[in-house]
Short mmCIF file of C-alpha atoms in Angstrom, two decimals:
data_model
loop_
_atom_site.label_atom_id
_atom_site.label_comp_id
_atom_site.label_asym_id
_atom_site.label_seq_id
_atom_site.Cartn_x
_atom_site.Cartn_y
_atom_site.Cartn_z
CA UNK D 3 14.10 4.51 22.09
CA UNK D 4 16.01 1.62 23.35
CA UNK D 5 13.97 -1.67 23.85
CA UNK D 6 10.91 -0.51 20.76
CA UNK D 7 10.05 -2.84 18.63
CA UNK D 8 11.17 -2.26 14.83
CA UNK D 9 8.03 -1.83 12.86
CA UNK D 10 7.68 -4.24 9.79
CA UNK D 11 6.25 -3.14 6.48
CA UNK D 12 2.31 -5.03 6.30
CA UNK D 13 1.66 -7.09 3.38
CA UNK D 14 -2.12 -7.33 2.52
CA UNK D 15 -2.52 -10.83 1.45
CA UNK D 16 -5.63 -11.60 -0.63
CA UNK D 17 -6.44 -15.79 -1.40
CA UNK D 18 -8.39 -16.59 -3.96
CA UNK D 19 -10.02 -19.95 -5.79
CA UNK D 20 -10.53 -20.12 -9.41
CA UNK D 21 -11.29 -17.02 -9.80
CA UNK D 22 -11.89 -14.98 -13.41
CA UNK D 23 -8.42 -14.21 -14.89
CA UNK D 24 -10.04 -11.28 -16.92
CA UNK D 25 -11.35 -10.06 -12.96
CA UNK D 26 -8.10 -10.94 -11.59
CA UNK D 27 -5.88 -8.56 -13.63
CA UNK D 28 -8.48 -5.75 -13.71
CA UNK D 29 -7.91 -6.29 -9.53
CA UNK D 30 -4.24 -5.86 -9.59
CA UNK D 31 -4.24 -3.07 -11.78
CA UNK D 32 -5.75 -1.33 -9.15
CA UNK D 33 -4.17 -2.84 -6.32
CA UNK D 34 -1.45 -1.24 -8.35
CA UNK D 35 -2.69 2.05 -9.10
CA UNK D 36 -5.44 3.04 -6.70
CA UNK D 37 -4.30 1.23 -3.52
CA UNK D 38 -0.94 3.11 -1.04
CA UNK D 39 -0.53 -0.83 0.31
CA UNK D 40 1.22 -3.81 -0.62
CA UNK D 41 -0.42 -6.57 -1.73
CA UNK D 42 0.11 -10.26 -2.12
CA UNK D 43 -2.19 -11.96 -4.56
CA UNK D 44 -2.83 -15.78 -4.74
CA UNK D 45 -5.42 -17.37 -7.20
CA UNK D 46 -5.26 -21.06 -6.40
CA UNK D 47 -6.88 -21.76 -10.62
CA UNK D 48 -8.66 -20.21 -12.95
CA UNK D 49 -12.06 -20.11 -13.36
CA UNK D 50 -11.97 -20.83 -17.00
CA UNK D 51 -9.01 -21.59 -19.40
CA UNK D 52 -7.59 -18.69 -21.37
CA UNK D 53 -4.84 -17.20 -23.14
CA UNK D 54 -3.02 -14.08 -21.71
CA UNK D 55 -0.99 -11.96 -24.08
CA UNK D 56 1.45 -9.18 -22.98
CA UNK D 57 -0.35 -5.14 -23.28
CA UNK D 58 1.81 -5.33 -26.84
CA UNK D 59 0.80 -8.67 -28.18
CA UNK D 60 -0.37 -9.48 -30.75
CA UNK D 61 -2.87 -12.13 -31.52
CA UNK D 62 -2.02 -13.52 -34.96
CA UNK D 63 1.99 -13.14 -34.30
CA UNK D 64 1.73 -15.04 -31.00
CA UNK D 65 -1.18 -17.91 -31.02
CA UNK D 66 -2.58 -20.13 -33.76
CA UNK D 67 -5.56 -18.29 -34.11
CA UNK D 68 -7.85 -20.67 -35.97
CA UNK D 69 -7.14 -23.93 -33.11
CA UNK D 70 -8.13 -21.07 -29.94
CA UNK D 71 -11.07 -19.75 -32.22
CA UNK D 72 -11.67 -23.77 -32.15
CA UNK D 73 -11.34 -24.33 -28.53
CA UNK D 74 -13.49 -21.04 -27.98
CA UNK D 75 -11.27 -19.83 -25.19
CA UNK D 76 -11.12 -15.88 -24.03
CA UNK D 77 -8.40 -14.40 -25.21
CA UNK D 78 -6.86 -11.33 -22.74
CA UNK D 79 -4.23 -8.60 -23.35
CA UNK D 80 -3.32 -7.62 -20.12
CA UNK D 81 -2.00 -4.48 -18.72
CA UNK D 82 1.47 -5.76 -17.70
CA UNK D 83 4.47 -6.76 -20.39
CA UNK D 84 5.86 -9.85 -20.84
CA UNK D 85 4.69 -12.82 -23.10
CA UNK D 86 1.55 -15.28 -23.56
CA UNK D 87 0.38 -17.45 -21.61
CA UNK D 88 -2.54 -20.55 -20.92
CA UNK D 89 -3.55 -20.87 -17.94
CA UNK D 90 -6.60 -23.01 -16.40
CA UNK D 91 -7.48 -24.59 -13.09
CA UNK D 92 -4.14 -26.41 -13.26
CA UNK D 93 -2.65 -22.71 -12.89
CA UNK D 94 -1.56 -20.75 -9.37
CA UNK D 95 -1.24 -17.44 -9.64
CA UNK D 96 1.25 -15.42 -7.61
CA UNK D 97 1.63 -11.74 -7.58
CA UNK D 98 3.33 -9.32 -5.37
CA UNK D 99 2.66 -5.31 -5.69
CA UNK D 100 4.73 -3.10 -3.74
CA UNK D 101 5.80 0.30 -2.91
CA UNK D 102 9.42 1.04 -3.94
CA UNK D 103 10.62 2.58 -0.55
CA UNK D 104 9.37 -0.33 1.32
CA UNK D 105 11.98 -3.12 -0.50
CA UNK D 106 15.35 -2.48 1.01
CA UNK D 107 17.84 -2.16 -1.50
CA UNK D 108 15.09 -2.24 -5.12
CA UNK D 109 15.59 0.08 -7.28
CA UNK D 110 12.39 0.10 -9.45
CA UNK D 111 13.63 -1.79 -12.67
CA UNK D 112 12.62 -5.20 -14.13
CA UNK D 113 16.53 -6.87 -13.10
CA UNK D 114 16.42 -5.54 -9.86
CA UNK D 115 12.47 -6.39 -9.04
CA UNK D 116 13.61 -10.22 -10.78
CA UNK D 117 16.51 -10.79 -8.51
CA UNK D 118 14.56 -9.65 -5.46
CA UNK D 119 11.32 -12.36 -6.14
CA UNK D 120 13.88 -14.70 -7.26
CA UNK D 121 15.44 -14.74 -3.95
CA UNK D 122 11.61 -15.09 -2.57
CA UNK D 123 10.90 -18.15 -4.44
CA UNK D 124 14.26 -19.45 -3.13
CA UNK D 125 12.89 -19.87 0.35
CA UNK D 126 9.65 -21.30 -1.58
CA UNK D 127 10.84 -24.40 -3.34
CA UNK D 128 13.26 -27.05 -1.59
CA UNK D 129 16.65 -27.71 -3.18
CA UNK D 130 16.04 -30.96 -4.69
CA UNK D 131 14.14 -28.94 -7.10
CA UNK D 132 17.20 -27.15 -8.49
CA UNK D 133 15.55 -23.78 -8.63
CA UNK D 134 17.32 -20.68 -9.95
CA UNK D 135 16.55 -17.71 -11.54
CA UNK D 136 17.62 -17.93 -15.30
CA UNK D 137 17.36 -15.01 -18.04
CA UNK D 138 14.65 -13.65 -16.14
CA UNK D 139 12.80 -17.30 -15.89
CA UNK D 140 12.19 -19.42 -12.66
CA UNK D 141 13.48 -22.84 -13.69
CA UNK D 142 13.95 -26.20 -12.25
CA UNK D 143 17.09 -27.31 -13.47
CA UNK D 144 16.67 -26.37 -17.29
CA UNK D 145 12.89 -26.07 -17.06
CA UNK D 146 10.72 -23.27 -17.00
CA UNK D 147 7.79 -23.15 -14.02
CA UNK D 148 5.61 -20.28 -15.16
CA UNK D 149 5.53 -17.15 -17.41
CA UNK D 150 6.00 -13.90 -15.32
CA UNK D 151 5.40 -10.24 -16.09
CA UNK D 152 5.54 -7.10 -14.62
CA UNK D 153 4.09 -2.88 -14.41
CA UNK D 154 6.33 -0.49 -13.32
CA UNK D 155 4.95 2.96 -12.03
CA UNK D 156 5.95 5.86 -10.09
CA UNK D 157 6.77 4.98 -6.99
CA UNK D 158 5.24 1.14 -7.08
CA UNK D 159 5.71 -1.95 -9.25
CA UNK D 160 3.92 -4.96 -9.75
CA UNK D 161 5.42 -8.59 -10.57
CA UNK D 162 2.72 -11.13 -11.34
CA UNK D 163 3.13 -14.93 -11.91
CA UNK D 164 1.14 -17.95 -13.33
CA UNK D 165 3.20 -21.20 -11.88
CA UNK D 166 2.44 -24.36 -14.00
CA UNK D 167 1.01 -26.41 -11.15
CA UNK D 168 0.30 -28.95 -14.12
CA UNK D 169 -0.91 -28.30 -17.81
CA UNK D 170 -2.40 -29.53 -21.04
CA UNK D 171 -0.43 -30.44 -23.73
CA UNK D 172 -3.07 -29.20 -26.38
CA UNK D 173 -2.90 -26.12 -24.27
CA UNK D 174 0.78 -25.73 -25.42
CA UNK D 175 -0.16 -25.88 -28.87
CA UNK D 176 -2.00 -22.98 -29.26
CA UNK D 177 1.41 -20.83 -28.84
CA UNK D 178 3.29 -20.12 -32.05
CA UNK D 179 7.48 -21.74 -31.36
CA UNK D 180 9.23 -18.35 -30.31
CA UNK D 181 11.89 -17.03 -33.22
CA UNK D 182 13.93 -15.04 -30.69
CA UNK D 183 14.24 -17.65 -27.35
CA UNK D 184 16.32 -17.67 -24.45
CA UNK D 185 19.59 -19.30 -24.98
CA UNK D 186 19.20 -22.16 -22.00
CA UNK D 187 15.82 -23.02 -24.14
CA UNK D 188 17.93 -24.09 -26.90
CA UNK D 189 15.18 -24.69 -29.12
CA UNK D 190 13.07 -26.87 -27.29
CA UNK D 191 9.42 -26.94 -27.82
CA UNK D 192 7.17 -25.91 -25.52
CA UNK D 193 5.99 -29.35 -23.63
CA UNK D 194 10.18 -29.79 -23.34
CA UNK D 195 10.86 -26.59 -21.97
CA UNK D 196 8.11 -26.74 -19.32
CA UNK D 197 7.97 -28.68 -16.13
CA UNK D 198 4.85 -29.02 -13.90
CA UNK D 199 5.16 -28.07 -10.21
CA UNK D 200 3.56 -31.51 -9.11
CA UNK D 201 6.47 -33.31 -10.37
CA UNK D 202 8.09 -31.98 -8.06
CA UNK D 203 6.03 -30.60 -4.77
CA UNK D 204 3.81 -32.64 -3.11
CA UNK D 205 0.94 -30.32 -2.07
CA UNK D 206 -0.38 -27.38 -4.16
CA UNK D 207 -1.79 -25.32 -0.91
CA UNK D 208 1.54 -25.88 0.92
CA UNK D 209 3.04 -24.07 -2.15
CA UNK D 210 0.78 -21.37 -1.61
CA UNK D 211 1.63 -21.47 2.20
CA UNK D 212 5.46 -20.98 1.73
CA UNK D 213 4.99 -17.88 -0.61
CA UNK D 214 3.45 -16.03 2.35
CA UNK D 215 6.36 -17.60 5.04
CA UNK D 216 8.69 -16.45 2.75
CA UNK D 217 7.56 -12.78 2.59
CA UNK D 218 7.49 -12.61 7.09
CA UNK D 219 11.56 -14.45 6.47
CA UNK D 220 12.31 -11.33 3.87
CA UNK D 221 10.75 -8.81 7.08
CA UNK D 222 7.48 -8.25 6.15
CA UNK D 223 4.23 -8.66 8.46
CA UNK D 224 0.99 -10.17 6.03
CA UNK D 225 -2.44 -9.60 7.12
CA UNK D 226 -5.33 -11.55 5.72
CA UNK D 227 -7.49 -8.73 3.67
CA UNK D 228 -10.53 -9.65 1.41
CA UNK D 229 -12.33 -9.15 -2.11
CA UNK D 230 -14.63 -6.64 -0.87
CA UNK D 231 -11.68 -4.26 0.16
CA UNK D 232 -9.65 -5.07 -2.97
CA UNK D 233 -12.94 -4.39 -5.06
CA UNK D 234 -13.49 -1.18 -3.40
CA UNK D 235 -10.79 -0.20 -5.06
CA UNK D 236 -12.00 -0.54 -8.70
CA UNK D 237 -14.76 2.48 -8.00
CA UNK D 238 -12.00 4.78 -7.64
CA UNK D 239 -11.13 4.60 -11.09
CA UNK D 240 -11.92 3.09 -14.40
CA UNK D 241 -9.13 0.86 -15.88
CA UNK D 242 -9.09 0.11 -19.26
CA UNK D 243 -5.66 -1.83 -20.19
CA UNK D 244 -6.47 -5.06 -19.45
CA UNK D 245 -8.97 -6.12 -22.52
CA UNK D 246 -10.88 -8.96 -24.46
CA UNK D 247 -9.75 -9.69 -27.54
CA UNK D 248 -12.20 -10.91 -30.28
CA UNK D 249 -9.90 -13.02 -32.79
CA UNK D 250 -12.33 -12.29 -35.64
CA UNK D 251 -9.92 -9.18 -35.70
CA UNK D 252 -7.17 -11.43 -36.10
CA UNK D 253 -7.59 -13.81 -37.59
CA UNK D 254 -4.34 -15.14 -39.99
CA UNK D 255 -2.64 -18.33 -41.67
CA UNK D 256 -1.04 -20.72 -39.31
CA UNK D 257 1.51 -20.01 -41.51
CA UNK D 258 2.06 -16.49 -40.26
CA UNK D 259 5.52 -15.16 -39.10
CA UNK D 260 6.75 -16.82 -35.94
CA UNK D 261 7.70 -14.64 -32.87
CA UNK D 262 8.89 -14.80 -29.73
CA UNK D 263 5.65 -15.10 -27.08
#
């Protein structure tokens, strides 16, 4: 009828502080799987530091085992692709789960999902930041921001990001140097192939802010939800992909083959 309003698809957006990683991903799985909504997901930290490896990774190919066996720091393969990460209270976490029929124009493969959050995070960062998507990494300039992943089902997908807000150096260390890299990387280690977010942003929770903006400017209406409804969700079902990994299983020379992470 002439004069209705146009109905926007909701967005359920669910804030959290320094929450458990290991909780966090157990959560979106079944945001992903259990839940008919779309979600938005922030984590402003982690509760404690940990490493996050890809549902294929592998501990002794990706992380020098004996300095994170040092360190004492939880080790998680997660249900999601992608490569390994560290991530601590200097992390936010951004992830986005959708249905496929409710992003104009997205068919439901990795490039496609990419180009779509990359033109989010467009609208996120200002321009003096020199933001781009590049071989499937959010970069300033010729500097990579965060590791991002992603689950791809039926008729939904999930994209998940941990943005470098700041970071350890030491935390770096525990990665092995990739063999197979992306060609902008050109070799760099890690600490020169990484940027932190507060070299170039001012305020951490306006960040946060301007990921939600930018999801009502791409035509979606967000609702504040809560932990109780997104934990409701976990009785439905019992997932099992996202997992603790004791390195005692794993443990190898530092010496060990070197592989992209």
């Amino acid at each position: 009828r002439i004069g209705m309003a146009v109905s926007r698809p909701l967005v359920k957006l669910l804030r959290l502080r320094r929450h458990s990683v290991y909780e966090q991903l157990r959560l979106e799985e079944a945001l992903l799987r259990a839940s008919g909504s779309n979600w938005c997901l922030l984590n402003d930290g982690a509760a404690q530091p940990a490493v996050v490896m890809g549902i294929s990774g592998k501990a002794q190919e990706l992380l020098h085992v004996e300095q994170v066996k040092k360190r004492d720091l939880q080790v998680i393969r997660r249900f999601s692709g992608g490569g390994t990460v560290v991530v601590d209270e200097n992390t936010v976490f951004s992830t986005f789960v959708f249905n496929q029929h409710e992003v104009d124009g997205v068919d439901p493969f990795p490039n496609h999902i990419m180009d779509w959050t990359g033109a989010l995070y467009k609208q996120v960062f200002p321009a003096h930041t020199q933001y781009r998507l590049r071989e499937n990494d959010y970069v300033f300039g010729h500097k990579k921001i965060g590791g991002n992943a992603q689950s791809i089902i039926k008729d939904r997908w999930l994209h998940h990001t941990s943005f470098l807000w700041d970071y350890h150096p030491e935390n770096m260390e525990l990665l092995r140097q990739p063999h197979k890299q992306p060609k902008y990387r050109n070799q760099r280690a890690h600490t020169e192939f990484l940027t932190r977010l507060n070299e170039h942003l001012s305020c951490r929770l306006t960040f946060m802010e301007n990921v939600t903006k930018s999801l009502q400017q791409m035509g979606y209406d967000v609702a504040e939800s809560t932990l109780e409804e997104a934990q409701s969700l976990l009785s439905h079902k019992r997932f099992h992909s996202t997992k603790l990994i004791e390195l005692k299983d794993h443990i190898v020379a530092d010496t060990a083959e070197q592989i992209a992470v």
